[in-house]
mmCIF file of C-alpha atoms in Angstrom:
data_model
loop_
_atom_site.group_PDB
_atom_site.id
_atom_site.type_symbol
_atom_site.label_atom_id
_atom_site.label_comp_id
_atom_site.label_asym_id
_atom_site.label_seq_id
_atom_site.Cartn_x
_atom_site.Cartn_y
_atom_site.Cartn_z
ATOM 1 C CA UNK A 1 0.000 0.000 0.000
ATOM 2 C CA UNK A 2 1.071 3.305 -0.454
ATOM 3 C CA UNK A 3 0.326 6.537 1.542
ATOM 4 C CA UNK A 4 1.128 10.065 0.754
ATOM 5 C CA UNK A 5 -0.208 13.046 3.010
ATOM 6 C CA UNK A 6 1.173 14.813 6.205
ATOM 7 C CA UNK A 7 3.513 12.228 8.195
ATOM 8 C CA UNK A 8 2.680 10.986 11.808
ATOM 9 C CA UNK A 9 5.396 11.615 13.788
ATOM 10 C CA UNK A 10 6.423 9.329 16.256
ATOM 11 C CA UNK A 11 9.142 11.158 18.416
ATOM 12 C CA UNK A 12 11.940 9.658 19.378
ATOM 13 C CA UNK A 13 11.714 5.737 20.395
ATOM 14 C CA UNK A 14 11.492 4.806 23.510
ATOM 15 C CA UNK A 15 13.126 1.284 23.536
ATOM 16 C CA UNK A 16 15.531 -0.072 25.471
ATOM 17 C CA UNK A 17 18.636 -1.673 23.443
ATOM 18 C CA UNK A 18 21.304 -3.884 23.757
ATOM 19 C CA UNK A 19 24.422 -4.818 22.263
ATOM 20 C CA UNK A 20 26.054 -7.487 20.197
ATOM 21 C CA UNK A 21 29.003 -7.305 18.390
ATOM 22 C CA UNK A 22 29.588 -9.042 15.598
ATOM 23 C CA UNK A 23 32.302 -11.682 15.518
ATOM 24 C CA UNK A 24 34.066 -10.575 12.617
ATOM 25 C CA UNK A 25 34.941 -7.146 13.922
ATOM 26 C CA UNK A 26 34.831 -6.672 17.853
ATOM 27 C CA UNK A 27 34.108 -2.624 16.989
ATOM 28 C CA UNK A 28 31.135 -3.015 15.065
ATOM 29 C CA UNK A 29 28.277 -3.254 17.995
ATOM 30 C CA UNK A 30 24.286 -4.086 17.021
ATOM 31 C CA UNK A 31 22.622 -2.172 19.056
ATOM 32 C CA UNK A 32 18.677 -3.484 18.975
ATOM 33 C CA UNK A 33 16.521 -0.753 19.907
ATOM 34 C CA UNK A 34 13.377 -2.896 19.702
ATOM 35 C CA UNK A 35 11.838 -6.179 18.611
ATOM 36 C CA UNK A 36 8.495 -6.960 17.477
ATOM 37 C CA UNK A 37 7.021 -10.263 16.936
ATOM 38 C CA UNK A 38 5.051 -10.233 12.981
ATOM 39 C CA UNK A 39 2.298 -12.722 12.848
ATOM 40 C CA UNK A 40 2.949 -13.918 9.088
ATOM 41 C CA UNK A 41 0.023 -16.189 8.416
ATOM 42 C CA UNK A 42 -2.671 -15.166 5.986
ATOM 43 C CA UNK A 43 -1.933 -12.375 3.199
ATOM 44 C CA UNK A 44 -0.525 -9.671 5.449
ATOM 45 C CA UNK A 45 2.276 -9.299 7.510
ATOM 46 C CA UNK A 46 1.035 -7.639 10.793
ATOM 47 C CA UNK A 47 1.589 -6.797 14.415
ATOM 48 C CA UNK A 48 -0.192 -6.644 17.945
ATOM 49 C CA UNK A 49 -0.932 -3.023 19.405
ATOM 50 C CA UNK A 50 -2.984 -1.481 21.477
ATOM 51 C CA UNK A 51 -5.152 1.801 21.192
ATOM 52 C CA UNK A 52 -6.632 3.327 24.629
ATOM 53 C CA UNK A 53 -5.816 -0.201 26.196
ATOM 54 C CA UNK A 54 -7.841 -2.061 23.429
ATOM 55 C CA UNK A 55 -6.198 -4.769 21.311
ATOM 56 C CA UNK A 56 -5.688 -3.920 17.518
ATOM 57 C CA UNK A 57 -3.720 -5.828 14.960
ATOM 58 C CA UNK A 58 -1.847 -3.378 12.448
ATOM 59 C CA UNK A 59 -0.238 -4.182 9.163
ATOM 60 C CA UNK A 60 3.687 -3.673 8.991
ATOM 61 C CA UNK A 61 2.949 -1.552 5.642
ATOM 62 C CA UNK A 62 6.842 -0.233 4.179
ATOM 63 C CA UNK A 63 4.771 1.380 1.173
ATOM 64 C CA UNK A 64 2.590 3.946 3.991
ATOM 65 C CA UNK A 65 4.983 6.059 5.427
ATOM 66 C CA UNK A 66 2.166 6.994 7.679
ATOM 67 C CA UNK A 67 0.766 4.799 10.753
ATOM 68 C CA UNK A 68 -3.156 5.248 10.842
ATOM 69 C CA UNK A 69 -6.254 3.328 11.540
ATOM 70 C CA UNK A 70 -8.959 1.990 8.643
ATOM 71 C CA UNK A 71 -12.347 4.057 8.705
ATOM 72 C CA UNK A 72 -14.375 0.584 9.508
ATOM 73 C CA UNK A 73 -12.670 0.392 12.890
ATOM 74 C CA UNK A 74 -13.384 3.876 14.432
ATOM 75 C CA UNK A 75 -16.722 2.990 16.073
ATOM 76 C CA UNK A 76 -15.258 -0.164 17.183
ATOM 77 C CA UNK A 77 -12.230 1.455 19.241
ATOM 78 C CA UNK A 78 -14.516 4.083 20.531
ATOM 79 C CA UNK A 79 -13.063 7.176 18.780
ATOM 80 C CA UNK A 80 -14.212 10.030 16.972
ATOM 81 C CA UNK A 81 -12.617 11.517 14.096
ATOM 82 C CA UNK A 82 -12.581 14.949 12.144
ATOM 83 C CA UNK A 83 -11.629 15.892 8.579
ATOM 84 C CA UNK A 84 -8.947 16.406 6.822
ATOM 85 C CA UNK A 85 -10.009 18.233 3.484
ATOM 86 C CA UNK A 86 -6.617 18.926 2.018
ATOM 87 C CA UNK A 87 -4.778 15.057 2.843
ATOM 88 C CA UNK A 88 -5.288 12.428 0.144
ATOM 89 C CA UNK A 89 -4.127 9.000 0.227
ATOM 90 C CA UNK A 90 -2.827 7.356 -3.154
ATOM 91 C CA UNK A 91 -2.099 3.705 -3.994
ATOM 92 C CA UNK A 92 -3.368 0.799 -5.837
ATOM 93 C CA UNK A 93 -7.202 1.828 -6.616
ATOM 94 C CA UNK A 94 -6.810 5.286 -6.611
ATOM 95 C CA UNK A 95 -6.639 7.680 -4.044
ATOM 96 C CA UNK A 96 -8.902 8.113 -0.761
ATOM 97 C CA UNK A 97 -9.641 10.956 1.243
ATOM 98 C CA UNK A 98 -8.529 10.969 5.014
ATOM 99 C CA UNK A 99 -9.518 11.793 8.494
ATOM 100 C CA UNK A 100 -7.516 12.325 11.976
ATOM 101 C CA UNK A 101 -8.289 10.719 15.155
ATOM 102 C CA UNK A 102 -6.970 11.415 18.822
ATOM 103 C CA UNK A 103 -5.726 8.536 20.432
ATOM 104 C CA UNK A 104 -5.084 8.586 24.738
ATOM 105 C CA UNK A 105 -2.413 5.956 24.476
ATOM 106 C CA UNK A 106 -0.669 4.346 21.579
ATOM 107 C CA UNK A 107 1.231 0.707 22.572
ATOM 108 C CA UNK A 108 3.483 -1.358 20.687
ATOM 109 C CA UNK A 109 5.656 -4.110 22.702
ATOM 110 C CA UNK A 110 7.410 -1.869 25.512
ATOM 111 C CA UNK A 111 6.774 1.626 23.968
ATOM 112 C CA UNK A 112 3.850 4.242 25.172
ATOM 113 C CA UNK A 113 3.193 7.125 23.039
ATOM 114 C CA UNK A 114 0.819 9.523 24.798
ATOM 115 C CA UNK A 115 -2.067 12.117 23.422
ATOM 116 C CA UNK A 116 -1.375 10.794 19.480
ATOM 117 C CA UNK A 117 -3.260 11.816 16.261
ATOM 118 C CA UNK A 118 -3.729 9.410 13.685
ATOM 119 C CA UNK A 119 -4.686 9.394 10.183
ATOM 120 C CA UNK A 120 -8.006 7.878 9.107
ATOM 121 C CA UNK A 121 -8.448 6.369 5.614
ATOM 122 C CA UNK A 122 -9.869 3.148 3.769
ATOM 123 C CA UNK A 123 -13.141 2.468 3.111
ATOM 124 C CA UNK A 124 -13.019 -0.934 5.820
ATOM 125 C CA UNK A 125 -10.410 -3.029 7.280
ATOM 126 C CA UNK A 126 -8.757 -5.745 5.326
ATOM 127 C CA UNK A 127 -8.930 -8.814 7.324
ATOM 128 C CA UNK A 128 -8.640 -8.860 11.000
ATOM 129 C CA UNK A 129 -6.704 -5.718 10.660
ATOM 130 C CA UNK A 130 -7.545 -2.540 12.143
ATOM 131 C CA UNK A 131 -4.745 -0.223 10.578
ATOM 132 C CA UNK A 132 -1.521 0.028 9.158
ATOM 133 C CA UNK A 133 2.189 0.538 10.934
ATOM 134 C CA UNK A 134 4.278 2.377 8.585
ATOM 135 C CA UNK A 135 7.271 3.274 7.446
ATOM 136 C CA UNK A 136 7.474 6.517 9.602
ATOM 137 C CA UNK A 137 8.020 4.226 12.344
ATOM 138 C CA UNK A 138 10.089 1.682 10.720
ATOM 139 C CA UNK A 139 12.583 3.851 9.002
ATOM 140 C CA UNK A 140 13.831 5.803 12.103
ATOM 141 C CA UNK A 141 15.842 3.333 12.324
ATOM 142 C CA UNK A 142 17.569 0.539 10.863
ATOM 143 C CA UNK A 143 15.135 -2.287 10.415
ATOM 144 C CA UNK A 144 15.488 -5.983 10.098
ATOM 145 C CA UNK A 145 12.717 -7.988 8.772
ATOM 146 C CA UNK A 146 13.143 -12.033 10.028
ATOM 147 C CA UNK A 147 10.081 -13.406 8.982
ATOM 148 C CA UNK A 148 11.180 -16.661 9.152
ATOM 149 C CA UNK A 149 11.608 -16.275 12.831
ATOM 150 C CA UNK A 150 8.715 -14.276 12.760
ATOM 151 C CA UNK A 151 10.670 -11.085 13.832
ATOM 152 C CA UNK A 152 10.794 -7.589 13.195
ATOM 153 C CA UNK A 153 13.843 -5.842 15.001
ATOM 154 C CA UNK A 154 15.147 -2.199 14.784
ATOM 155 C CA UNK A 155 18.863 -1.339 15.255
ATOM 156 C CA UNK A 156 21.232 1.518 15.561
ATOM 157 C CA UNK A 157 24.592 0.321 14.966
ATOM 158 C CA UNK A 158 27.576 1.669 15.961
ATOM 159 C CA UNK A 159 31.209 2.024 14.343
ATOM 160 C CA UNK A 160 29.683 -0.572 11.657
ATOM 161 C CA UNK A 161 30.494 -0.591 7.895
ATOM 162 C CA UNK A 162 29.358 -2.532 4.979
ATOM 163 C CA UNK A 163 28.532 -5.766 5.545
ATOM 164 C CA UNK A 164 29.521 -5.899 9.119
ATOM 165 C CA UNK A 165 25.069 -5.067 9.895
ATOM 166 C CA UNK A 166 24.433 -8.531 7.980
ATOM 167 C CA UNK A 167 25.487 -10.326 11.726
ATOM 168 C CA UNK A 168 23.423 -13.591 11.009
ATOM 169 C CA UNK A 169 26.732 -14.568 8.707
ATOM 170 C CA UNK A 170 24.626 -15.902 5.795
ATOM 171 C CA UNK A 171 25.214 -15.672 2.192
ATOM 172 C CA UNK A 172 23.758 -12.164 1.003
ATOM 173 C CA UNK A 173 22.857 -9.908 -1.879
ATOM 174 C CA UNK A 174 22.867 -6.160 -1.461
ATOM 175 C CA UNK A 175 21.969 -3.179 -3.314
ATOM 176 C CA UNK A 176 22.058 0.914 -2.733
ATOM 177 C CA UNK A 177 18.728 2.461 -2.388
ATOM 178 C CA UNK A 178 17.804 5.036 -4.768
ATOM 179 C CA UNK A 179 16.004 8.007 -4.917
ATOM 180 C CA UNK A 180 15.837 10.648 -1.713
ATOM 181 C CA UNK A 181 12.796 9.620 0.409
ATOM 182 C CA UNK A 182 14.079 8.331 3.405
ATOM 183 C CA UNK A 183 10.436 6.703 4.508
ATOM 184 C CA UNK A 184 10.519 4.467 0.941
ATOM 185 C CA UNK A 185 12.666 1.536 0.211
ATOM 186 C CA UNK A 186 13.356 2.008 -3.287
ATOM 187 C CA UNK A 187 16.005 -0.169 -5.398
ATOM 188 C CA UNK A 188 17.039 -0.950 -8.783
ATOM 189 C CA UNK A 189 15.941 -4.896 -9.984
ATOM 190 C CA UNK A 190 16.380 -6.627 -13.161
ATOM 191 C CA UNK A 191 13.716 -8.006 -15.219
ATOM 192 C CA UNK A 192 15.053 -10.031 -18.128
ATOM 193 C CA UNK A 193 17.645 -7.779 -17.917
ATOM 194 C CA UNK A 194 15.807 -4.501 -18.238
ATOM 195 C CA UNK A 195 16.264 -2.165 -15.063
ATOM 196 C CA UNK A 196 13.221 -1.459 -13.003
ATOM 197 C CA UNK A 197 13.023 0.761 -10.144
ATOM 198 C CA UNK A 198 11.110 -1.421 -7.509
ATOM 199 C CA UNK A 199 9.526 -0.549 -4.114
ATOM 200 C CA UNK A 200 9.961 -2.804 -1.139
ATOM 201 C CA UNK A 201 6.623 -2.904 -0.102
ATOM 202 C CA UNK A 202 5.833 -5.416 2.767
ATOM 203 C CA UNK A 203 2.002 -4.045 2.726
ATOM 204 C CA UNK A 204 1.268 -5.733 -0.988
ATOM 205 C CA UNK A 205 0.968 -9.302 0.239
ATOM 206 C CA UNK A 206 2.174 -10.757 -3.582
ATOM 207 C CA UNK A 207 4.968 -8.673 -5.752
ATOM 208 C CA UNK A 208 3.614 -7.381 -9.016
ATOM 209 C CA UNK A 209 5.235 -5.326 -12.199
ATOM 210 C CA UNK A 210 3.363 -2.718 -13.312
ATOM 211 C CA UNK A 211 1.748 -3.469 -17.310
ATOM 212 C CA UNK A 212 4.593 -1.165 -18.776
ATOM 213 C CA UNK A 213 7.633 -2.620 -16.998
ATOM 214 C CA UNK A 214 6.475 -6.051 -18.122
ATOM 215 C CA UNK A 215 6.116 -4.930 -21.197
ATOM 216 C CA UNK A 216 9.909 -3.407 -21.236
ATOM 217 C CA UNK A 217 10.594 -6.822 -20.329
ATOM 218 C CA UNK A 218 9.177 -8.370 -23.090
ATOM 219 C CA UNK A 219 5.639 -9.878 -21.600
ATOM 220 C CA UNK A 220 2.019 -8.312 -22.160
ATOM 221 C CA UNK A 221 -1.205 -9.777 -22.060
ATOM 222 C CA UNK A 222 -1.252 -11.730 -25.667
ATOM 223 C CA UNK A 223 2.029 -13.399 -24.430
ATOM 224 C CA UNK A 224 2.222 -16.863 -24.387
ATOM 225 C CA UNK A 225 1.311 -18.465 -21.149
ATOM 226 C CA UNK A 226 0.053 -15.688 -19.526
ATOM 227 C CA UNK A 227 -2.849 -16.486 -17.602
ATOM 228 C CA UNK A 228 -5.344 -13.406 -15.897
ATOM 229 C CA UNK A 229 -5.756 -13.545 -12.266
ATOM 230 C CA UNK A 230 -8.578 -12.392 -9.649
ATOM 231 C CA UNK A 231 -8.997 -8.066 -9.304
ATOM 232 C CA UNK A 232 -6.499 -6.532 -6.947
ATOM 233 C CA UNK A 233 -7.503 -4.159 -4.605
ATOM 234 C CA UNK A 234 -6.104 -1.318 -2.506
ATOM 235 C CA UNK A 235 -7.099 1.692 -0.113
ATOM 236 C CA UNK A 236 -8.858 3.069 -3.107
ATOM 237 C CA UNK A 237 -12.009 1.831 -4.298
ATOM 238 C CA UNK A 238 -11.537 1.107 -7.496
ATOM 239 C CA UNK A 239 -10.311 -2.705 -8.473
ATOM 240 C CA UNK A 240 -7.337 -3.652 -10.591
ATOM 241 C CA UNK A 241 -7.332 -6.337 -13.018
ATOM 242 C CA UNK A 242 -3.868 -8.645 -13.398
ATOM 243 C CA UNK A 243 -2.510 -11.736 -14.801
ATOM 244 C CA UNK A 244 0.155 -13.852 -14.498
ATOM 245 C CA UNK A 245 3.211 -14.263 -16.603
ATOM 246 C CA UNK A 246 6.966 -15.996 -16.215
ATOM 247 C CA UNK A 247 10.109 -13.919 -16.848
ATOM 248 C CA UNK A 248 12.973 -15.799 -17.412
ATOM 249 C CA UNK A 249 15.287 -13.903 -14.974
ATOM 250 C CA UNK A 250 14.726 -11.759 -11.975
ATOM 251 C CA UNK A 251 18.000 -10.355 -10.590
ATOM 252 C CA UNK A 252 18.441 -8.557 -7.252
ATOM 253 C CA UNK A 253 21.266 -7.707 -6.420
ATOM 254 C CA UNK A 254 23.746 -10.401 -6.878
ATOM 255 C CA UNK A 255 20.436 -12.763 -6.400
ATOM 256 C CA UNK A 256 19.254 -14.039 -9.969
ATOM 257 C CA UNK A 257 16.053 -15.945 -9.585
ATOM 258 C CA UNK A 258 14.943 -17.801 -13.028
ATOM 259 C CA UNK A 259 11.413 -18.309 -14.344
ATOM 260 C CA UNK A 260 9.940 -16.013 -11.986
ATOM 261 C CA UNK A 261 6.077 -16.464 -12.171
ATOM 262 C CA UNK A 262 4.605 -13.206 -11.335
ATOM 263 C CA UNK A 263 1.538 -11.010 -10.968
ATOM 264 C CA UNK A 264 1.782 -7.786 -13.716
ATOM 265 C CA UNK A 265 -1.119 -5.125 -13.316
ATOM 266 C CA UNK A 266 -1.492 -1.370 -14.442
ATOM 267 C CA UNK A 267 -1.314 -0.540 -10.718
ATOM 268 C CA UNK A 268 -1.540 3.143 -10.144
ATOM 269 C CA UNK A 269 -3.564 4.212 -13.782
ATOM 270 C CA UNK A 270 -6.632 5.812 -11.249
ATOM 271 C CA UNK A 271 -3.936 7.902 -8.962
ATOM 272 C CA UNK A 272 -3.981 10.922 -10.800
ATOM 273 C CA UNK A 273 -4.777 14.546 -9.172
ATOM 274 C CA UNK A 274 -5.269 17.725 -10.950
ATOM 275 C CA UNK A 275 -2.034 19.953 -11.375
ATOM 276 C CA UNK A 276 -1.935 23.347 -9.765
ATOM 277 C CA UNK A 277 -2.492 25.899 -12.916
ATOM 278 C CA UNK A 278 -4.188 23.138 -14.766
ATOM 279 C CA UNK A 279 -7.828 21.272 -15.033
ATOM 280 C CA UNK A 280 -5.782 18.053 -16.590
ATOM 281 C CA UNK A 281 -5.182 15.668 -14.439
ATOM 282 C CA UNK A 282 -1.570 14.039 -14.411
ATOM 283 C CA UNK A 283 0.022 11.372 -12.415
ATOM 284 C CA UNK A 284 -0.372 12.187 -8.810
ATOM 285 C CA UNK A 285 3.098 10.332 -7.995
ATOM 286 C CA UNK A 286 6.602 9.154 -9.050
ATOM 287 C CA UNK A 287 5.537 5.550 -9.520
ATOM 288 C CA UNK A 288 7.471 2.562 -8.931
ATOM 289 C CA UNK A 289 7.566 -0.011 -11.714
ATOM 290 C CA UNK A 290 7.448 -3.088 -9.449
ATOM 291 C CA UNK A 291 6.325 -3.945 -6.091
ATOM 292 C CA UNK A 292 8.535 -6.370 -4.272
ATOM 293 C CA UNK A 293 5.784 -7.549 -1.833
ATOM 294 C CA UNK A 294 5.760 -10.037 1.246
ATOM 295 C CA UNK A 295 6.297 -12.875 -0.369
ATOM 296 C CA UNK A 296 9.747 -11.882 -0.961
ATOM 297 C CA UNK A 297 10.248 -10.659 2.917
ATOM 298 C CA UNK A 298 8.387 -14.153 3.458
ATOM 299 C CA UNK A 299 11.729 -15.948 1.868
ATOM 300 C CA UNK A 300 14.636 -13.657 2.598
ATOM 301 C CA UNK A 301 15.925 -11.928 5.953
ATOM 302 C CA UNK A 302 16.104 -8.708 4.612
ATOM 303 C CA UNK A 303 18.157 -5.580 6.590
ATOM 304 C CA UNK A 304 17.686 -1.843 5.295
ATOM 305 C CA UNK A 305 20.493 0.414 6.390
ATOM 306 C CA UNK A 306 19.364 3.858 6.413
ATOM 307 C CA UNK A 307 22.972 5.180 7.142
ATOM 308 C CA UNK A 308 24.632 3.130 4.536
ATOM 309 C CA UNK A 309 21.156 3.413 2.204
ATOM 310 C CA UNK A 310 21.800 -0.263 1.224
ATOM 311 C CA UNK A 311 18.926 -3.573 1.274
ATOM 312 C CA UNK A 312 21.028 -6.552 2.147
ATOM 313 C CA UNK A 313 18.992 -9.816 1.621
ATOM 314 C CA UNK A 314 20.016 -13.488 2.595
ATOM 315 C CA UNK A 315 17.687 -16.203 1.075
ATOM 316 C CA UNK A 316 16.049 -18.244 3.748
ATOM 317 C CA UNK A 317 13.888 -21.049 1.808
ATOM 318 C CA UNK A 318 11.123 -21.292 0.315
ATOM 319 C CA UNK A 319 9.490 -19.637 -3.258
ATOM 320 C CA UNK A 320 10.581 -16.227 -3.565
ATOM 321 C CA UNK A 321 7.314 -15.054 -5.942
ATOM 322 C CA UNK A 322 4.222 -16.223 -5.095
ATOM 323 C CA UNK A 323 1.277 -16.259 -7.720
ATOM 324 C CA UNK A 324 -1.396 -17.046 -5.503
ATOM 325 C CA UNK A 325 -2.367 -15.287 -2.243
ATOM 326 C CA UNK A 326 -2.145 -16.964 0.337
ATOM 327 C CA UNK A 327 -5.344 -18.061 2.595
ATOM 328 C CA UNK A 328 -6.258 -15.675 5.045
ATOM 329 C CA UNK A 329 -5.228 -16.188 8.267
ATOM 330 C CA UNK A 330 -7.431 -17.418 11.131
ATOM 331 C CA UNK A 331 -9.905 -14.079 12.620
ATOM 332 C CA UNK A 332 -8.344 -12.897 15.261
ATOM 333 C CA UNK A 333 -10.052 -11.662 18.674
ATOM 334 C CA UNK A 334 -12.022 -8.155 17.738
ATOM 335 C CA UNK A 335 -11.829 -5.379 20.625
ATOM 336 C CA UNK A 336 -15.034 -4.849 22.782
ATOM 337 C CA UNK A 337 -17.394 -2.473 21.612
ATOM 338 C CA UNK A 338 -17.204 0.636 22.922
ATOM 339 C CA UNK A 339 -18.407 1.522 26.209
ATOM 340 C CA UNK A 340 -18.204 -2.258 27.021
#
């Protein structure tokens, strides 16, 4: 998913860390500000919180860099919201307007965030969720997604370099971030060769390439084996429409995975807005040409160093690309309603 308004600021965070060096290099120390365990069955990849001490499950989103709660859930928790006319949300579906909420108390693991607004947008939660943590929280740090483990851990290391931050001692593949927001994961892939730029996205449960990437890379619709899929949908509320098709090579980094079976939709055609001066609408957004979605986080330890602005990735097991979503994961406990 991607968000684009007025960032929610988190502060400082509150953790407590520890240390570890690494055994290579003594100097280099890990310092883990915080841990988080993900809950990675079903399509999303999401985490336990709490709003004014009631129990919400939020999706760890990379593509929002704003934290914020789904319309459908507002009555639930007990809150009120108000508007907020000139904040629009765009992503796959088009763009939605939002709201803010006040929030008494904010909890996630060990940290308390008092007297907190939150954005409002979506039309209804997806799943058991009830909103989305994103990557203004992540990226104040450097983050480590371990979904194999089933971890999420932040870190602030210190007199590190290179690949002394990749402390598990596994086989990796790295490559620089590009591009100058600091609350998007962007990187350079290869798709049969041609260069894409792709965003790490951990809120699109399945990776996808955008129609006219695919098409750079030599697949469209007509192509042989391609096969269409079910609609894709978003915070907006219009549908998208994909299929299926196998590239022959998808490279990341130093990571070359063959006959990659993937998902290829014309993600972001309904995210256009209306340029200042003009009554034509344009494209509302520098667009990424591929999503790398969950499924890849689901088969790689993956560590993004905001210092060094580098992604290193060590494959873990399992498919890398994923065709098919997978089942949705078993309802979780919904908070009281309110006044209960």
């Amino acid at each position: 998913m991607r968000g684009w308004a007025s960032a929610v600021g988190f502060g400082a965070l509150l953790l407590v860390g520890s240390g570890l060096a690494t055994p290579a290099r003594a100097a280099c120390r890990m310092v883990k500000i915080g841990e988080l365990p993900v809950q990675v069955d079903g399509p999303h990849l999401t985490v336990e919180a709490q709003i004014n001490g009631r129990p919400v499950r939020l999706i760890v989103d990379t593509g929002s860099f704003a934290t914020l709660l789904f319309r459908g859930s507002i009555q639930q928790l007990g809150l009120t919201t108000k508007p907020l006319d000139s904040v629009r949300f765009y992503g796959v579906g088009g763009d939605a307007g939002a709201q803010m909420t006040h929030v008494n108390a904010f909890t996630l693991s060990n940290l308390v965030i008092q007297n907190l607004n939150l954005l409002v947008a979506g039309r209804s939660k997806l799943g058991g969720a009830q909103g989305i943590l994103g990557a203004g929280f992540l990226l104040q740090a450097d983050v480590e997604f371990d979904l194999p483990e089933g971890r999420l851990r932040l870190f602030k290391p210190e007199g590190c370099t290179g690949d002394q931050v990749v402390y598990w001692g596994k086989a990796y593949s790295a490559t620089p971030m590009i591009g100058d927001n600091t609350q998007q994961i962007d990187v350079t892939v290869l798709l049969n060769g041609a260069p894409l730029r792709a965003e790490m996205d951990t809120g699109s449960d399945l990776s996808v390439v955008t129609t006219a990437a695919a098409a750079k890379a030599g697949l469209t619709p007509t192509s042989p084996g391609v096969k269409t899929a079910e609609q894709a949908h978003g915070l907006g509320a219009q549908s998208v429409q994909n299929y299926v098709g196998v590239f022959p090579t998808f490279t990341f980094g130093d990571e070359t995975i063959k006959n990659a079976r993937l998902r290829v939709a014309d993600l972001f055609h309904a995210d256009t807005d209306v340029r200042a001066g003009s009554r034509i609408k344009g494209q509302a957004f520098e667009e990424p040409q591929m999503l790398l979605g969950a499924d890849f986080f689901r088969s790689h330890r993956v560590y993004v160093s905001r210092g060094q602005k580098k992604v290193y990735v060590s494959y873990m097991g399992g498919p890398v690309f994923q065709a098919r979503r997978p089942p949705p994961a078993v309802p979780v406990t919904q908070p009281p309603p309110a006044g209960k």
